[in-house]
PDB file of C-alpha atoms in Angstrom:
ATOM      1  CA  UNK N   1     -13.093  25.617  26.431  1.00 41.00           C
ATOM      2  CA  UNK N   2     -10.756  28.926  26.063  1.00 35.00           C
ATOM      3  CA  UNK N   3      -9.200  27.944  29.700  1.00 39.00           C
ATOM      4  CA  UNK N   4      -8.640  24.495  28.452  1.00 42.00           C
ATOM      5  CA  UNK N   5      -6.962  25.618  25.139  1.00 41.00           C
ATOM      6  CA  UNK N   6      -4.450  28.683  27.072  1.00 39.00           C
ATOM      7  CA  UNK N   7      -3.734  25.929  29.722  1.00 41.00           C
ATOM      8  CA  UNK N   8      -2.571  23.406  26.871  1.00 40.00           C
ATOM      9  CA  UNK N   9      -0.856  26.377  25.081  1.00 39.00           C
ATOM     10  CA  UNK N  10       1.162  26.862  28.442  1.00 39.00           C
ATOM     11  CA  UNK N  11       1.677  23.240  30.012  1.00 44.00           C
ATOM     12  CA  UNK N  12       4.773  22.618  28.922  1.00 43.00           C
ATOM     13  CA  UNK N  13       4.551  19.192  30.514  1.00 44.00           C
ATOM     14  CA  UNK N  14       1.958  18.437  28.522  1.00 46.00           C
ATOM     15  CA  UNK N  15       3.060  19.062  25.244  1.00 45.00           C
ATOM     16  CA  UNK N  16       6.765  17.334  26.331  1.00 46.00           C
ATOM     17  CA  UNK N  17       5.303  13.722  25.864  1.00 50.00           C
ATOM     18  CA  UNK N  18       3.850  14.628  22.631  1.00 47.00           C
ATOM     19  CA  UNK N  19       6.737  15.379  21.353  1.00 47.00           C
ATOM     20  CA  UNK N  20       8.778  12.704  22.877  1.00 57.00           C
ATOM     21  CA  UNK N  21       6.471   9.897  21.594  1.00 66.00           C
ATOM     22  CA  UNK N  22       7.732   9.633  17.611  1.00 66.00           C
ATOM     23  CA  UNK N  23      11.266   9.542  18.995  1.00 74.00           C
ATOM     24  CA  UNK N  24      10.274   6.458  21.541  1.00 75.00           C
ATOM     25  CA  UNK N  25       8.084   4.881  18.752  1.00 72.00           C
ATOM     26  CA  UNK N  26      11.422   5.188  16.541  1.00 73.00           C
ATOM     27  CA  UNK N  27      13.506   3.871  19.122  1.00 81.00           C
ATOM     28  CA  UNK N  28      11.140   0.702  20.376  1.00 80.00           C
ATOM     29  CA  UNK N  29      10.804   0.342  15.920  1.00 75.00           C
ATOM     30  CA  UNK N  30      14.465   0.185  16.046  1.00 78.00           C
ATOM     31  CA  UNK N  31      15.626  -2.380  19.106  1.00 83.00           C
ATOM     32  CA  UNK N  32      12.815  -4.520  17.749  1.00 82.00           C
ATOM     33  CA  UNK N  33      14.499  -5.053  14.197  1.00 81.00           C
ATOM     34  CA  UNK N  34      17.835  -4.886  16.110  1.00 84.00           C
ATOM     35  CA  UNK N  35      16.970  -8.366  17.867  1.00 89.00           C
ATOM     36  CA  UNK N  36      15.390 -10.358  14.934  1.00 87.00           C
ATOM     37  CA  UNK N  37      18.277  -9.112  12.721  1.00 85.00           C
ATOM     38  CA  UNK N  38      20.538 -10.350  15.870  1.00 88.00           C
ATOM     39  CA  UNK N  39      18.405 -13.336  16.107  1.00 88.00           C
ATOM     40  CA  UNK N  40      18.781 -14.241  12.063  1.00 85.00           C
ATOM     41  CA  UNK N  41      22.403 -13.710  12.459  1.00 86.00           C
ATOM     42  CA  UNK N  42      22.418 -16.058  15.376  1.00 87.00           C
ATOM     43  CA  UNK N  43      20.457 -18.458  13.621  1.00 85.00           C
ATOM     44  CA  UNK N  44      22.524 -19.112  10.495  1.00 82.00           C
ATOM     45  CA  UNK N  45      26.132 -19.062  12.317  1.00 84.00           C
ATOM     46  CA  UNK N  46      25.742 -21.066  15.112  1.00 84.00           C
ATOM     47  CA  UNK N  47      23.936 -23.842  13.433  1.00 83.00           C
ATOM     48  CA  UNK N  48      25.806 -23.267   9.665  1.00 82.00           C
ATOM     49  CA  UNK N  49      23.386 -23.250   7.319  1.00 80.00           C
ATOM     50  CA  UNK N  50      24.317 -23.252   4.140  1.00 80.00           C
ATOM     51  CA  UNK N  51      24.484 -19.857   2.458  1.00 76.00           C
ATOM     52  CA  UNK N  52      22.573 -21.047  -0.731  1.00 77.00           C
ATOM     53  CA  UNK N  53      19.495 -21.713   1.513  1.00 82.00           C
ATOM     54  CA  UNK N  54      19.594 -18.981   3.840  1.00 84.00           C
ATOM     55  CA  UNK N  55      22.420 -16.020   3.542  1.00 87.00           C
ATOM     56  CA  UNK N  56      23.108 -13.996   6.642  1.00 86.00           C
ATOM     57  CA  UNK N  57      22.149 -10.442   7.184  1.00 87.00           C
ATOM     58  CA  UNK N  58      25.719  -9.352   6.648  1.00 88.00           C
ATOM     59  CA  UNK N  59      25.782 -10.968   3.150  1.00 88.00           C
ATOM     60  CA  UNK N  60      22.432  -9.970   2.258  1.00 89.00           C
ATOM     61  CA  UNK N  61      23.403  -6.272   2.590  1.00 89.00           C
ATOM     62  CA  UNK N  62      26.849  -6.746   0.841  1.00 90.00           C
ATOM     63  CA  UNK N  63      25.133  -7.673  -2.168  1.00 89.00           C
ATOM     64  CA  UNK N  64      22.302  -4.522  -2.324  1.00 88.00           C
ATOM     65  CA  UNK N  65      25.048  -2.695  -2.513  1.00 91.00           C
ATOM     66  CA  UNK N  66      26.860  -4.203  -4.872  1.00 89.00           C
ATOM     67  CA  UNK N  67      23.488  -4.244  -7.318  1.00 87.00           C
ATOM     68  CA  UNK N  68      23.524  -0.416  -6.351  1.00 86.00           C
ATOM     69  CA  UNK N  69      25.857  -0.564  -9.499  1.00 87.00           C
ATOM     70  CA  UNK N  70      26.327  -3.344 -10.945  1.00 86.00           C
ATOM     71  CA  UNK N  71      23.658  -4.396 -13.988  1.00 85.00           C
ATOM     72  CA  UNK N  72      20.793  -6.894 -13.959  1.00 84.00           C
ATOM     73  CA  UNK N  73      18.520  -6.968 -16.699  1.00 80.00           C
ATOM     74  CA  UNK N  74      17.437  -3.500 -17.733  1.00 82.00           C
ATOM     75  CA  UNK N  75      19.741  -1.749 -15.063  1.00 85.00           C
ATOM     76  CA  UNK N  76      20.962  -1.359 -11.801  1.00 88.00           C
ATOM     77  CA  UNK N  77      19.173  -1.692  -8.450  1.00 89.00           C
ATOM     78  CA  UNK N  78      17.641   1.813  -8.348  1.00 91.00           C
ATOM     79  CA  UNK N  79      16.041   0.919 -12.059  1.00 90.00           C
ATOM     80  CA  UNK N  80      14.398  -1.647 -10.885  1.00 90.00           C
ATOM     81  CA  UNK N  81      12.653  -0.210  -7.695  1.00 91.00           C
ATOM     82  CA  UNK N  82      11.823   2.835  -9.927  1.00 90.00           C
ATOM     83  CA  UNK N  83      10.063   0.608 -12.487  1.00 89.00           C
ATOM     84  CA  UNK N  84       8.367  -1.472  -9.710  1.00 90.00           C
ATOM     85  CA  UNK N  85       7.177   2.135  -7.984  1.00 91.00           C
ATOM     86  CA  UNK N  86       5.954   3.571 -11.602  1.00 91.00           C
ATOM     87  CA  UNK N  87       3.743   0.234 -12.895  1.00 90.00           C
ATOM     88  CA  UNK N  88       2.343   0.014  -9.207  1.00 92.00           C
ATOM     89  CA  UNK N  89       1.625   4.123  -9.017  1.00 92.00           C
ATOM     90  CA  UNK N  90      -0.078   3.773 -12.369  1.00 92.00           C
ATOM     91  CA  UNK N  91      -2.230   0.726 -11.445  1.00 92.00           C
ATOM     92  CA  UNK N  92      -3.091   2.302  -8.148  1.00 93.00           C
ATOM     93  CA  UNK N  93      -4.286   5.330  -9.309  1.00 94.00           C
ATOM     94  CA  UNK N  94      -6.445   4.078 -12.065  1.00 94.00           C
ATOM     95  CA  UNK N  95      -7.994   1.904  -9.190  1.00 94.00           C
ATOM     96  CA  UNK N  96      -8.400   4.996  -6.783  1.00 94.00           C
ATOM     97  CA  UNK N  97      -9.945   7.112 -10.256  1.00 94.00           C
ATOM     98  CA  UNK N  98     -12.343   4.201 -10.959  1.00 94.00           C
ATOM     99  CA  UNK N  99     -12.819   2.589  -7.595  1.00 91.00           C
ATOM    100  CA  UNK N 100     -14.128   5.952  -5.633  1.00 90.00           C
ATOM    101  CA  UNK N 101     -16.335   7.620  -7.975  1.00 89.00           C
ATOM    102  CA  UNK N 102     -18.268   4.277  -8.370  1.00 90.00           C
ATOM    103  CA  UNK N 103     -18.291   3.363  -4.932  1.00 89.00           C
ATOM    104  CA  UNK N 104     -20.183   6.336  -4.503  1.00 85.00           C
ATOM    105  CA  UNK N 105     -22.656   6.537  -6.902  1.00 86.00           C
ATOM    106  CA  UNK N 106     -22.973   3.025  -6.024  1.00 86.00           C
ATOM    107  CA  UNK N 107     -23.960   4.459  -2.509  1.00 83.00           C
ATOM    108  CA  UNK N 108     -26.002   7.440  -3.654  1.00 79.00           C
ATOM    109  CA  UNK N 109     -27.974   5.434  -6.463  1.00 82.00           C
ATOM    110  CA  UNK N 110     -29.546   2.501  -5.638  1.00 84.00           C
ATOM    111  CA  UNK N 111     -30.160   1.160  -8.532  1.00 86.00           C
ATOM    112  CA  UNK N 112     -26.886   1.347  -9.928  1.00 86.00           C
ATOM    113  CA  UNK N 113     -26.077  -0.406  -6.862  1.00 85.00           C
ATOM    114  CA  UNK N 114     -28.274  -3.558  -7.580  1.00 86.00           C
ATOM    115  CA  UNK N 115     -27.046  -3.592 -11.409  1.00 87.00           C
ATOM    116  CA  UNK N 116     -22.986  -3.469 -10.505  1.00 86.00           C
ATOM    117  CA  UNK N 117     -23.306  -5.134  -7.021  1.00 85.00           C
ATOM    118  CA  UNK N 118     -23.827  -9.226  -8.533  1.00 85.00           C
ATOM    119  CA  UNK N 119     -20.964  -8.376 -11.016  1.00 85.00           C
ATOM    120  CA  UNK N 120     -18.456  -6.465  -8.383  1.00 85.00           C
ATOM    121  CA  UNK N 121     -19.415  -9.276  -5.637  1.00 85.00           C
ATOM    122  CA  UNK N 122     -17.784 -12.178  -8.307  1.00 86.00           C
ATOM    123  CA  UNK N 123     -14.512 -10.452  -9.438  1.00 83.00           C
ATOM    124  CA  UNK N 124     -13.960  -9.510  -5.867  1.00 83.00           C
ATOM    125  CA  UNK N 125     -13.411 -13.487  -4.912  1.00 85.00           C
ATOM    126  CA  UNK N 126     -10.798 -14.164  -7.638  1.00 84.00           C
ATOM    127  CA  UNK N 127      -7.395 -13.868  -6.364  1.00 85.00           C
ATOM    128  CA  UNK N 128      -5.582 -11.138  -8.172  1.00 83.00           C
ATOM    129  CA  UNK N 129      -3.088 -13.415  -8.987  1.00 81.00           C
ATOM    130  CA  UNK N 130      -5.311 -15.223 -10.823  1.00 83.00           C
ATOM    131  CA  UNK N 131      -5.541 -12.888 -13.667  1.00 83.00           C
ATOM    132  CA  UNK N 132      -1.912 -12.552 -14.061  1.00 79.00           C
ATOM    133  CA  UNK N 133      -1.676 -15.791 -16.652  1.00 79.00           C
ATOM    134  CA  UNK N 134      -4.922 -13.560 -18.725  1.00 81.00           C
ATOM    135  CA  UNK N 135      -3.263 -10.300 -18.472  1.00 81.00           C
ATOM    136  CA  UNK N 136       0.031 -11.795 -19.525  1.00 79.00           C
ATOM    137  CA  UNK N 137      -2.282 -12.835 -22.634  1.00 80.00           C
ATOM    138  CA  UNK N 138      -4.163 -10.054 -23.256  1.00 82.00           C
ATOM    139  CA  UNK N 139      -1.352  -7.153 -22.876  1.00 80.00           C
ATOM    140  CA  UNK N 140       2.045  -9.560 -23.289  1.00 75.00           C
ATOM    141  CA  UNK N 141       4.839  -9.278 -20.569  1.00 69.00           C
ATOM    142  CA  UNK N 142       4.615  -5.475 -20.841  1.00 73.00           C
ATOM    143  CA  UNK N 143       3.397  -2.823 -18.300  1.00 82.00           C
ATOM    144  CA  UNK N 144      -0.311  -3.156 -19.137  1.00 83.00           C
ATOM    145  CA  UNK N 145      -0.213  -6.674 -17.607  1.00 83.00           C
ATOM    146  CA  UNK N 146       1.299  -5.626 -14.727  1.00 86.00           C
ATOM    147  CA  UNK N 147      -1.217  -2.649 -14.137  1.00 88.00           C
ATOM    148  CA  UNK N 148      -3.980  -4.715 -14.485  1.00 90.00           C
ATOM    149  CA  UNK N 149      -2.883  -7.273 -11.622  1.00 89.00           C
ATOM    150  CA  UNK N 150      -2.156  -4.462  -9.727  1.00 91.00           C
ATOM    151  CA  UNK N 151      -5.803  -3.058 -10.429  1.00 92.00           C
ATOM    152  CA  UNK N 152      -8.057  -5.778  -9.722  1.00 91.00           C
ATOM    153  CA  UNK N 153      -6.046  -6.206  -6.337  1.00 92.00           C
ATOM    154  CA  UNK N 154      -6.396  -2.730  -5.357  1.00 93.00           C
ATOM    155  CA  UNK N 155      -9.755  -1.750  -6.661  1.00 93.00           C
ATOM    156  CA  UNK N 156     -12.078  -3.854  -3.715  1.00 92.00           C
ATOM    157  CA  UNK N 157     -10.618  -2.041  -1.117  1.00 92.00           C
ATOM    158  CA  UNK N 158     -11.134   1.374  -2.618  1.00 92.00           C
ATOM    159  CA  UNK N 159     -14.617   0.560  -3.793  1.00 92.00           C
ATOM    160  CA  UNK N 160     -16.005  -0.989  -1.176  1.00 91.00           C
ATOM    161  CA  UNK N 161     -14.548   1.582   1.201  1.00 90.00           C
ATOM    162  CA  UNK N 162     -16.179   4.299  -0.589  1.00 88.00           C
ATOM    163  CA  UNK N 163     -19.312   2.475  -0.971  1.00 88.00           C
ATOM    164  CA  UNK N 164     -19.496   2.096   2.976  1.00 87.00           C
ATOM    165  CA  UNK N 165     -18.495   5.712   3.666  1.00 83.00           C
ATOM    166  CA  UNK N 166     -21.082   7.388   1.781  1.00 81.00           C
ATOM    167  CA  UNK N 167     -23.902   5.138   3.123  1.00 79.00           C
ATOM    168  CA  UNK N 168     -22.341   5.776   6.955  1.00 76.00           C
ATOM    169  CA  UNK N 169     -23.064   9.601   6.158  1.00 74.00           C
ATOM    170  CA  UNK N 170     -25.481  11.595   9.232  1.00 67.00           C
ATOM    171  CA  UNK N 171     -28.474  11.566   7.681  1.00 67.00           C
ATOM    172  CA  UNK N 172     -28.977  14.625   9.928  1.00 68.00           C
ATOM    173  CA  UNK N 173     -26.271  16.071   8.005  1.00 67.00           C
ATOM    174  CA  UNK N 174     -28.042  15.384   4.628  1.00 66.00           C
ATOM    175  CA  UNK N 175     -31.147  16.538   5.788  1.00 65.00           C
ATOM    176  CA  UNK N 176     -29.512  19.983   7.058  1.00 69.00           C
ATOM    177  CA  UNK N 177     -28.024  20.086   3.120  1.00 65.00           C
ATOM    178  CA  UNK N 178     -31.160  19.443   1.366  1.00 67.00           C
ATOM    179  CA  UNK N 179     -32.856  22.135   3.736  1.00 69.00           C
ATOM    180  CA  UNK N 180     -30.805  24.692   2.620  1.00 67.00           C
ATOM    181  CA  UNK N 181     -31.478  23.846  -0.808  1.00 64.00           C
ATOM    182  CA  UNK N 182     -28.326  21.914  -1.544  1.00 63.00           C
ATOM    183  CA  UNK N 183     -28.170  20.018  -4.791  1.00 66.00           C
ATOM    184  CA  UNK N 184     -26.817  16.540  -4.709  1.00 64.00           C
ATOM    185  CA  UNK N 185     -23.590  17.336  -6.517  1.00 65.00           C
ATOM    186  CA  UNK N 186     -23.143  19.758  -3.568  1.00 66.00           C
ATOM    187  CA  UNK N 187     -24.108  16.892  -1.422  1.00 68.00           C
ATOM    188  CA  UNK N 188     -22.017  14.689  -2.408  1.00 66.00           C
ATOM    189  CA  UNK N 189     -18.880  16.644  -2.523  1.00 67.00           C
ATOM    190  CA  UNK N 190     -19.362  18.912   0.748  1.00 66.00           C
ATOM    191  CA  UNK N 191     -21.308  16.308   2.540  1.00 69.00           C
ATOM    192  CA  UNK N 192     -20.566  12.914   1.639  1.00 68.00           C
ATOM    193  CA  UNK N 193     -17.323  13.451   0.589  1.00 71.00           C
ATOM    194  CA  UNK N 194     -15.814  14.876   4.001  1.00 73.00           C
ATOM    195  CA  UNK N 195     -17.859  12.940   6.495  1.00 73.00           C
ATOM    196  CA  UNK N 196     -16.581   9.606   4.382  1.00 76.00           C
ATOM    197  CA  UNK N 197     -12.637  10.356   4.291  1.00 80.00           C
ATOM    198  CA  UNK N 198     -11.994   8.325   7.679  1.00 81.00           C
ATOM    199  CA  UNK N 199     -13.850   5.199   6.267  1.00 84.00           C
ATOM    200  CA  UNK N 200     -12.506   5.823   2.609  1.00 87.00           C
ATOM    201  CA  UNK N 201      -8.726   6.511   3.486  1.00 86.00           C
ATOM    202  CA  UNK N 202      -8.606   3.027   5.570  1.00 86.00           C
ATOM    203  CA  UNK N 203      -9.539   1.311   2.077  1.00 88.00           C
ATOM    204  CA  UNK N 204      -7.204   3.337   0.276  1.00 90.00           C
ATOM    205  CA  UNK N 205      -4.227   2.321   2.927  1.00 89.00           C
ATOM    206  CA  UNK N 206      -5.651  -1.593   1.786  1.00 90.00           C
ATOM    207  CA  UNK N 207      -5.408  -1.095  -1.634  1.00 92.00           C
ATOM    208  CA  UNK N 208      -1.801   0.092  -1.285  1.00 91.00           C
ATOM    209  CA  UNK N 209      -1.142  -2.788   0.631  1.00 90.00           C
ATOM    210  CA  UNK N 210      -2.679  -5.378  -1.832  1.00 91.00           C
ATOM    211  CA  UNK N 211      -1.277  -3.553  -5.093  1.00 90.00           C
ATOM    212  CA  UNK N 212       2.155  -3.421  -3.742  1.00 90.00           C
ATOM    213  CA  UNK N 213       1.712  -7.296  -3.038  1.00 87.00           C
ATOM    214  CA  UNK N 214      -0.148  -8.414  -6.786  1.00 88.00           C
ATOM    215  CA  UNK N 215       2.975  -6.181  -8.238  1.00 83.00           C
ATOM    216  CA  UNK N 216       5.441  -8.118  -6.792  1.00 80.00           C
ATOM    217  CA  UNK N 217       3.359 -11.450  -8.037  1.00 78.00           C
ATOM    218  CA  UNK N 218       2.604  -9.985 -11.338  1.00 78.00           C
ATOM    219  CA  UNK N 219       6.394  -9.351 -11.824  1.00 79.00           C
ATOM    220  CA  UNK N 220       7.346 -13.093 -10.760  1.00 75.00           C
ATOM    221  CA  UNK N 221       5.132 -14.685 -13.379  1.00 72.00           C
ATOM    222  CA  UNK N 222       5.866 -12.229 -16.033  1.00 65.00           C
ATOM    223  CA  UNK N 223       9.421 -14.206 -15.319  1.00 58.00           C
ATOM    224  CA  UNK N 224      12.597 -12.701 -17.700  1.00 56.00           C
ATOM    225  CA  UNK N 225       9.658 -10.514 -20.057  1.00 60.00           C
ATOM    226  CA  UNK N 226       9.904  -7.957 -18.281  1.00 71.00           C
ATOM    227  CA  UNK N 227      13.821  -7.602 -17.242  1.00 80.00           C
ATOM    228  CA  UNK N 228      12.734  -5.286 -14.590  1.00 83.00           C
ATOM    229  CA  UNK N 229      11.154  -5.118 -11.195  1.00 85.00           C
ATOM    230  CA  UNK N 230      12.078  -6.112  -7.782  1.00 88.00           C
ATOM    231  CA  UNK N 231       9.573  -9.822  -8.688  1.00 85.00           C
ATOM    232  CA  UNK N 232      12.157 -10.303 -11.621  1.00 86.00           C
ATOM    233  CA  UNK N 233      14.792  -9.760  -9.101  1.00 89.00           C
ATOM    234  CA  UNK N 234      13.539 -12.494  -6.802  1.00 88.00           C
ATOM    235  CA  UNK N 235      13.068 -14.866  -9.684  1.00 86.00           C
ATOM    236  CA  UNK N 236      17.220 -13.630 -10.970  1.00 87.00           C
ATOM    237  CA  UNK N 237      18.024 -15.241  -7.161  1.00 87.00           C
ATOM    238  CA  UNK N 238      16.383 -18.095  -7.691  1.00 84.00           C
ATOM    239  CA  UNK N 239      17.489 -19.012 -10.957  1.00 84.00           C
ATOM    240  CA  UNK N 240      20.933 -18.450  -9.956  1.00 85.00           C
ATOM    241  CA  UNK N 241      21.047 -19.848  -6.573  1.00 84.00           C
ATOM    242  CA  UNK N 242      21.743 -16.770  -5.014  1.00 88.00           C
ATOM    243  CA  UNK N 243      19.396 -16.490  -2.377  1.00 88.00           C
ATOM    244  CA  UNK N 244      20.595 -13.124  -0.826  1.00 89.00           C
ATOM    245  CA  UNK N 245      19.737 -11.467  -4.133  1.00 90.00           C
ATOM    246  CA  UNK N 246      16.609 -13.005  -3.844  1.00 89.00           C
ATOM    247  CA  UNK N 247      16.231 -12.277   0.080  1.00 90.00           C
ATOM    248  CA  UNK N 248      17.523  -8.722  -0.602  1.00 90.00           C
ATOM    249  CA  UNK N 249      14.695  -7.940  -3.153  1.00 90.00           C
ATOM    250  CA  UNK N 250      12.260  -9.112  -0.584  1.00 90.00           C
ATOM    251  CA  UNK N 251      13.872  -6.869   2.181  1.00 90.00           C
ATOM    252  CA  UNK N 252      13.602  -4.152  -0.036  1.00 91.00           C
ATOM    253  CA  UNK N 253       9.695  -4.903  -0.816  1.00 90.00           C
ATOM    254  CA  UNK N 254       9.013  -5.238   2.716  1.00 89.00           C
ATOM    255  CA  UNK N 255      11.146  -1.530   3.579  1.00 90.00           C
ATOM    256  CA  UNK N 256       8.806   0.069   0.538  1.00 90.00           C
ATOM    257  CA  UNK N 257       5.532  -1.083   1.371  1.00 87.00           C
ATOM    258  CA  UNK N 258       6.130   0.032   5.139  1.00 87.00           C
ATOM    259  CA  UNK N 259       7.058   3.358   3.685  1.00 88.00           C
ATOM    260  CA  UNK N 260       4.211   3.690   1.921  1.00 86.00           C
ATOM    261  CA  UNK N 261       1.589   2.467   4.630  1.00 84.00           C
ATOM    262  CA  UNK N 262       3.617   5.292   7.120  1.00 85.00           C
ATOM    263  CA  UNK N 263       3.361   8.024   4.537  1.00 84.00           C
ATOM    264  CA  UNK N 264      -0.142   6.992   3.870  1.00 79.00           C
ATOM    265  CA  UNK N 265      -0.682   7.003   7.753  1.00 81.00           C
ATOM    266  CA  UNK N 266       0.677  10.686   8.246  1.00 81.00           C
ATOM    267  CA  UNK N 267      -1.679  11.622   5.373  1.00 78.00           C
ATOM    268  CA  UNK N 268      -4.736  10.235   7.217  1.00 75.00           C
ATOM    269  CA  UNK N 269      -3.897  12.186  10.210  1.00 77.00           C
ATOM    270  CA  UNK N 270      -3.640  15.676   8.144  1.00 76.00           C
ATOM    271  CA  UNK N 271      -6.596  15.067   6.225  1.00 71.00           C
ATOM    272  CA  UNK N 272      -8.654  14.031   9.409  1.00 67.00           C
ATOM    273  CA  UNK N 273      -7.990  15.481  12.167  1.00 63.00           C
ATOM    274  CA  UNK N 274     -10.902  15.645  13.341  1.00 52.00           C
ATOM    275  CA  UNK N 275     -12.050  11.993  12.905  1.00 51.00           C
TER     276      UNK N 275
END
């Protein structure tokens, strides 16, 4: 093992694609996008469709920039991708601080398992969607109803994630513990908790994904109550027939949530290495 590690300390031809790949990855990332951005391009000048029904790349990018400082509803581009970013951090988080803990006492205790389980097994099959015409009821077209779309959408994930990465534990590992006289707090959180991040970080990367999506939803049928959001910019373009606003919103949702699953992804590798 020590001959292995010096040898990898010293192979320079080792370590050279390592740090080579992120720049190819970058790079193949890049051309890709290059050639369906060519290919959209291609599309809408060669056969002239009309720029109310689909705008061309060039176009679509004039006008971000122009909303970069120019006023819809509450403000200017950047105010809307902040307030999109703040309702879905809010609803995210209350998901993570509600979905984890009871996926795993769900896990550790069976029967609070069997009580929750019937309950959690329903609200899981309704669309999050769904609840956006009750939450618009019950909380108005404020942020409330927005945080609660983005909730129930992002909640499954994280619970059931948690659920399965407590019950995956060694029970080697758990017997070891409780030989040593561990109590299941200690358990739980120097135990269960580490040998469960690879299983619970993959539902946390879902939940991102389907909060970020029920936001954008949420925002749509909240329609002008809210005068905010990159949904109420979608619904500006297609009240107004301009359908590179519209388009240019969705680029924008598209660029965030890949942000966020990348930034999520380099997490996951920090926190578990050695998964």
């Amino acid at each position: 093992m020590l001959i292995d590690s010096v040898a990898f300390s010293f192979d320079l031809s080792r370590r050279a694609p390592a740090i080579q790949q992120p720049m190819a990855t970058w790079l193949r990332v890049g051309a890709a996008s290059a050639l369906w951005i060519l290919l959209w391009w291609a599309i809408v000048t060669l056969l002239h469709v009309p720029a109310d029904f689909l705008p061309t790349p060039v176009s679509v990018v004039r006008k971000l920039f122009t909303m970069t400082y120019t006023v819809t509803g509450d403000g200017a581009l950047w105010v809307h991708v902040g307030r999109s970013l703040y309702r879905f951090t809010l609803g995210f988080v209350l998901a993570v601080f509600i979905g984890v803990p009871l996926g795993f006492a769900m896990g550790y205790v069976r029967p609070l398992n069997n009580l929750v389980s019937p309950l959690f097994e329903f609200f899981r099959c309704i669309p999050p969607i769904a609840w956006a015409p009750f939450a618009m009821l019950w909380f108005g077209a404020s942020i409330g109803a927005q945080v609660f779309v983005i909730f129930t959408a992002a909640l499954p994930p994280i619970l059931i994630n948690a659920y399965k990465g407590i019950k995956l534990v060694d029970p080697g590992l758990i017997n070891a513990a409780r030989s040593l006289g561990a109590k299941p707090a200690t358990m739980l959180l120097e135990v269960g908790l580490p040998s469960s991040l690879p299983v619970l970080i993959a539902g946390l990367r879902i939940g991102i994904a389907n909060g970020w999506m029920a936001l954008v939803g949420a925002e749509i049928i909240a329609g002008a109550g809210t005068h905010s959001g990159l949904g109420f910019l979608i619904l500006v373009g297609q009240d107004t027939l301009q359908a590179n606003l519209a388009i240019g919103a969705m680029v924008l949702i598209g660029a965030v949530g890949v942000g966020f699953d990348w930034l999520f992804l380099k997490l996951q590798k920090r926190m578990v290495r050695w998964a």
